Short mmCIF file of C-alpha atoms in Angstrom, two decimals:
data_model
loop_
_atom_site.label_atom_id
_atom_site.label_comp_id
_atom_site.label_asym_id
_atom_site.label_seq_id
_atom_site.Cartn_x
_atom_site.Cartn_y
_atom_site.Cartn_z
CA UNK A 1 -4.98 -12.37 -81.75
CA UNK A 2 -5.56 -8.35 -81.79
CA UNK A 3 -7.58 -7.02 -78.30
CA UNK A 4 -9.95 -6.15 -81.17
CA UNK A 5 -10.92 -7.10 -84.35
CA UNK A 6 -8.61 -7.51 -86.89
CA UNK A 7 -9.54 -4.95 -89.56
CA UNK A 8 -7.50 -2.84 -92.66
CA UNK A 9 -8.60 0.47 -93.37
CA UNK A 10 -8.22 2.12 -96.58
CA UNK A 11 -7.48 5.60 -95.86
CA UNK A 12 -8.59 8.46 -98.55
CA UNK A 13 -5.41 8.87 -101.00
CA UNK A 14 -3.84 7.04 -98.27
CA UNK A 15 -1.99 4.30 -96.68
CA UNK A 16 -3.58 1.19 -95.03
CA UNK A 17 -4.03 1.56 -91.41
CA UNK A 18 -4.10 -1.50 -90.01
CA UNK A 19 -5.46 -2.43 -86.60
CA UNK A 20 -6.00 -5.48 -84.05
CA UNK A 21 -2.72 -6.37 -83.68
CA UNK A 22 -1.98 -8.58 -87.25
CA UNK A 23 1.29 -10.17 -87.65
CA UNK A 24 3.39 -8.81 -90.42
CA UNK A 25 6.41 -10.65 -92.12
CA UNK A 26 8.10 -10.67 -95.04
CA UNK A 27 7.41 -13.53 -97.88
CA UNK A 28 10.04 -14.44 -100.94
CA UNK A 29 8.29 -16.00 -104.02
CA UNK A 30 10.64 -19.22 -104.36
CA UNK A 31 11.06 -19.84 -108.02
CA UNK A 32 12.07 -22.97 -110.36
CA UNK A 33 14.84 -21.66 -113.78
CA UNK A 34 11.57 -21.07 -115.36
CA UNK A 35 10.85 -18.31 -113.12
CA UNK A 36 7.53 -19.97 -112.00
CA UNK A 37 6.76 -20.01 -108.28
CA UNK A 38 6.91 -23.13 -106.27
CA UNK A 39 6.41 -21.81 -102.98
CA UNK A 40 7.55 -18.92 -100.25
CA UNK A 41 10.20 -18.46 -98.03
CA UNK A 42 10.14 -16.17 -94.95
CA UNK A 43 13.24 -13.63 -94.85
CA UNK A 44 11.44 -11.47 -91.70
CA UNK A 45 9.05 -10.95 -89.26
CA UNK A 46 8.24 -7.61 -88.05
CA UNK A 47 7.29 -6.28 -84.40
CA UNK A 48 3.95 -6.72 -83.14
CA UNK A 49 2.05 -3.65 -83.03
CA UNK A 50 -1.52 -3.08 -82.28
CA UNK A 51 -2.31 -0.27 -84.97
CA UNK A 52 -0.06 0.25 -87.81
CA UNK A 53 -0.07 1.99 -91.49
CA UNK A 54 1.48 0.29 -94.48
CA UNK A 55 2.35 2.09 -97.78
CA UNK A 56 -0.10 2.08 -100.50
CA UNK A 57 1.33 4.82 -103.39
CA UNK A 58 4.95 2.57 -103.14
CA UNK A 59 7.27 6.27 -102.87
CA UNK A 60 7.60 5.47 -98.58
CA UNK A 61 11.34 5.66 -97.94
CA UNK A 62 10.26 2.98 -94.30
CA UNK A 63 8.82 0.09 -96.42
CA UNK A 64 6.38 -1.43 -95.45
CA UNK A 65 5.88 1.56 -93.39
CA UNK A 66 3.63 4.43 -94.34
CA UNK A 67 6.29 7.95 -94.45
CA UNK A 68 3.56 10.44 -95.31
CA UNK A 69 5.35 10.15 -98.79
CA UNK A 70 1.40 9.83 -100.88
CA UNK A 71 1.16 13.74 -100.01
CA UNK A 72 4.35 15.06 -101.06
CA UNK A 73 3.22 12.99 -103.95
CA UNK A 74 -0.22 13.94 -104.07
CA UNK A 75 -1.22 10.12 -104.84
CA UNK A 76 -4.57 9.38 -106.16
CA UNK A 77 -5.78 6.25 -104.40
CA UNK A 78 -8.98 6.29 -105.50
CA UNK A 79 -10.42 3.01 -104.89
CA UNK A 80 -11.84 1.04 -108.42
CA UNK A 81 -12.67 -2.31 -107.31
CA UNK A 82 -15.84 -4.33 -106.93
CA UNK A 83 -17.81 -4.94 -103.78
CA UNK A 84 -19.17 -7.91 -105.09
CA UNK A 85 -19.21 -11.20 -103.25
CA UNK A 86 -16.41 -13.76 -105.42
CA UNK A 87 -18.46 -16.02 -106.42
CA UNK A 88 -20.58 -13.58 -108.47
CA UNK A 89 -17.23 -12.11 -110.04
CA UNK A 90 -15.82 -15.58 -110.81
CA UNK A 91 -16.54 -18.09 -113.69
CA UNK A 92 -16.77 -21.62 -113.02
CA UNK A 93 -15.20 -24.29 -115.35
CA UNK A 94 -15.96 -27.76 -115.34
CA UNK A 95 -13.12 -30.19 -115.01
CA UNK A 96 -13.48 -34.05 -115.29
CA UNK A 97 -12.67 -34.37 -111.31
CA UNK A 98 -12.67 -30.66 -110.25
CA UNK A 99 -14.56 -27.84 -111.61
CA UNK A 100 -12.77 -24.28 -111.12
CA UNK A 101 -13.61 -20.91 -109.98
CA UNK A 102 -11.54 -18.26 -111.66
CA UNK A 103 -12.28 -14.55 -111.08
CA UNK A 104 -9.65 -13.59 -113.94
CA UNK A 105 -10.32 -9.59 -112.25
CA UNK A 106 -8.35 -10.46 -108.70
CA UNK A 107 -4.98 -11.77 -110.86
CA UNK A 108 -1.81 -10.32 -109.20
CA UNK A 109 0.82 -12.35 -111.22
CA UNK A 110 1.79 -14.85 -108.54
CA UNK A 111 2.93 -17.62 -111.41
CA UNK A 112 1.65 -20.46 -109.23
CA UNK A 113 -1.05 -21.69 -111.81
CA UNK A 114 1.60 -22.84 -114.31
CA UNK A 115 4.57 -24.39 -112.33
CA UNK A 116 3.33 -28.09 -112.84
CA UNK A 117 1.04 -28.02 -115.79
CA UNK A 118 -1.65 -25.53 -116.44
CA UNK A 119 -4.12 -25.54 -113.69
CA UNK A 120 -6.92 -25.58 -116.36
CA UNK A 121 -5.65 -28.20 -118.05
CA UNK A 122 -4.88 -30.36 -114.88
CA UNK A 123 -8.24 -30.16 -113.86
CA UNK A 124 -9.27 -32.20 -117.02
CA UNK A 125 -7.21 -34.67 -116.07
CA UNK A 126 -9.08 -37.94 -115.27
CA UNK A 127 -6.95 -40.30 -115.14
CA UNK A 128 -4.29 -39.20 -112.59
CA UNK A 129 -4.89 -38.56 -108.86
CA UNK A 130 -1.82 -36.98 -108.81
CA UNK A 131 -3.29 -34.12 -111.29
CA UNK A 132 -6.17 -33.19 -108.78
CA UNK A 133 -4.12 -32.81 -105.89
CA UNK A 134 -1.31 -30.68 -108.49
CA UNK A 135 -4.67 -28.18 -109.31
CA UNK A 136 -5.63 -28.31 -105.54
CA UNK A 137 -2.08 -27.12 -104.61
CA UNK A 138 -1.72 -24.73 -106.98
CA UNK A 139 -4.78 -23.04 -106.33
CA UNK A 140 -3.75 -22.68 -102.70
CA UNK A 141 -0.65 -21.31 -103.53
CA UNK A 142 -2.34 -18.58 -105.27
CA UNK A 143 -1.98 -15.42 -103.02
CA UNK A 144 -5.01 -13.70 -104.54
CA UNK A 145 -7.70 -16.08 -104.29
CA UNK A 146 -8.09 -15.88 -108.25
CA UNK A 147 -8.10 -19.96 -108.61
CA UNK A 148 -10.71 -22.06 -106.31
CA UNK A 149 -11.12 -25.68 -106.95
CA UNK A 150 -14.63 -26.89 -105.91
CA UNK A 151 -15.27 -30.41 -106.11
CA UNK A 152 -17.98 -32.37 -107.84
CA UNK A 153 -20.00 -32.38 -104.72
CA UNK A 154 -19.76 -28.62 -104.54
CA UNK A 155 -17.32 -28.05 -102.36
CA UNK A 156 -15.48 -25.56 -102.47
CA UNK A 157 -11.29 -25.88 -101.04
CA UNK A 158 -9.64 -23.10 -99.58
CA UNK A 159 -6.66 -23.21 -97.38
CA UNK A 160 -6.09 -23.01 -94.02
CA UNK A 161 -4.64 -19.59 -93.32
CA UNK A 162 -3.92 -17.51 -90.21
CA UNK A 163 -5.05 -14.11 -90.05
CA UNK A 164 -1.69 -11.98 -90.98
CA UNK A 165 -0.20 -9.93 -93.60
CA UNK A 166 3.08 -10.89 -96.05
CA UNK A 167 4.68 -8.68 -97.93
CA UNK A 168 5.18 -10.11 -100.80
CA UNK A 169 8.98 -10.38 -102.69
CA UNK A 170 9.34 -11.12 -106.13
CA UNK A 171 13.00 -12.02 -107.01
CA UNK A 172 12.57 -13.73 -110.02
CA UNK A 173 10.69 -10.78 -112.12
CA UNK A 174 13.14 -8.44 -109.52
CA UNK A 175 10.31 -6.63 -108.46
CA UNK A 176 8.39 -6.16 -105.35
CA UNK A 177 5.03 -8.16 -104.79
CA UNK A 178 1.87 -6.90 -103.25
CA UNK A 179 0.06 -7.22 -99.95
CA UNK A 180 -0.97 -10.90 -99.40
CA UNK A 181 -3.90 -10.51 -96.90
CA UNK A 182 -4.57 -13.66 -95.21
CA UNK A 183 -7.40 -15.68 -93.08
CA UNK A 184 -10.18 -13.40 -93.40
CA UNK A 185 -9.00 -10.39 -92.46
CA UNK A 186 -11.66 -7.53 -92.76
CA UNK A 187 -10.94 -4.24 -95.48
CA UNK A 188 -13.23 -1.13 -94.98
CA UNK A 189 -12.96 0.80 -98.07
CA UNK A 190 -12.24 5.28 -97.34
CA UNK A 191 -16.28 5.43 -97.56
CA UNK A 192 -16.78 2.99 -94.94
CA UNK A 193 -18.03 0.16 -96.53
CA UNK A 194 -16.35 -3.40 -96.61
CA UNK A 195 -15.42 -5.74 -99.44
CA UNK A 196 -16.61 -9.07 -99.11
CA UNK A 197 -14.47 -11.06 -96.60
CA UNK A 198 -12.22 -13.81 -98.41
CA UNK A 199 -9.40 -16.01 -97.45
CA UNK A 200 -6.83 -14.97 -99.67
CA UNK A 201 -6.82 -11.15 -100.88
CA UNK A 202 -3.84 -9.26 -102.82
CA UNK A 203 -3.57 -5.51 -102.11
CA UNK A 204 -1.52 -2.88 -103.93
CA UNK A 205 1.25 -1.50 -102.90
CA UNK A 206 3.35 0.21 -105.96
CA UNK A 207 0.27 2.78 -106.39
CA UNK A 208 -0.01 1.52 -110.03
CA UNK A 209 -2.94 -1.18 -110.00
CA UNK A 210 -6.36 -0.48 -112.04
CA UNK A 211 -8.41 -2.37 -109.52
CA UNK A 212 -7.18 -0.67 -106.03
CA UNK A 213 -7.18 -1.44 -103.29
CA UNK A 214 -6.28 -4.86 -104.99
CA UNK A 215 -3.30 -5.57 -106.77
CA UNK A 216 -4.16 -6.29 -110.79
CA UNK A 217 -0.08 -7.70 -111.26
CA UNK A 218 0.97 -3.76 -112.46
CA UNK A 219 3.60 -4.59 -110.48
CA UNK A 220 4.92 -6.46 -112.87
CA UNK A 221 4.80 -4.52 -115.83
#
């Protein structure tokens, strides 16, 4: 834990300038020979430091590290996303033995809802155990916080995550991932105003997303 609070900045046309001393490290998608993700594997973790700026317009020749490159560049960062709270963005499905939240807006392309059976279609599932906890796991996988399970006593299951960044490695698509922004951590937008805190938040970091700060799977495309 930072000496202060542990807080991302988004700077105007800029990078992220992270303070409170978060962990960084460096997160592989592991994929099955569908290409689907089944889970992560660490390849690096990076030096403590108490302040530091990561690269938001993806031309930095330090990654993750912010090399003044979104000037040379002149990269608009202009920040498009909602300030609403998740649970107003999100729709909720009803499933026979889990009902789902799905804010369809915060999708960054992850490929965790598919890898054992569609997460929708698990979650109507009645007759197998095994298919709830499937949905449950799946959901948590998801680095974005797109897919919450709630349960039938309104409950709603979220992961237990430390407060930390990963930078996020996509081998399968060959292509590099977004900003996976972990236990809570709070983002100020350039005006000085903060997004709703959640668990699990993707951010961009190729410059391309429609929804920045948050990643909307460009990426990928």
């Amino acid at each position: 834990m930072g000496t202060n609070k542990e807080k991302i900045k988004v700077l105007k046309d800029g990078p992220y300038k992270v303070s409170g001393n978060v962990p960084l490290d460096h997160l592989h998608f592991v994929a099955d020979n569908n290409g689907n993700s089944i889970g992560y594997k660490k390849t690096e973790s990076f030096p403590e430091k108490e302040v530091y700026c990561l690269c938001r317009c993806g031309h930095t020749h330090d990654k993750p590290y912010c090399d003044g490159a979104h000037e040379t560049i002149h990269f608009d960062g202009t920040e498009t996303a909602s300030h609403q709270e998740y649970k107003q963005m999100a729709e909720t499905i009803e499933g026979k033995q889990l009902d789902l939240m799905d804010a369809e807006e915060l999708c960054a392309g992850a490929r965790f809802c598919d890898t054992k059976g569609s997460t929708w279609n698990l979650i109507q599932r009645s007759e197998l155990e095994r298919a709830k906890d499937i949905a449950v796991q799946q959901c948590a996988d998801c680095p974005s916080g797109r897919l919450t399970p709630v349960t039938k006593k309104g409950e709603i299951i979220e992961p237990n995550l430390p407060k930390e960044i990963s930078i996020l490695e996509d081998i399968a698509a060959e292509t590099h991932g977004p900003l996976w922004v972990k236990g809570g951590i709070t983002i100020e937008d350039a005006n000085g105003n903060n997004y709703p805190e959640r668990n699990r938040m993707t951010l961009c970091r190729c410059g391309k997303s429609s929804n920045k700060p948050f990643c909307d799977g460009n990426h990928l495309r």
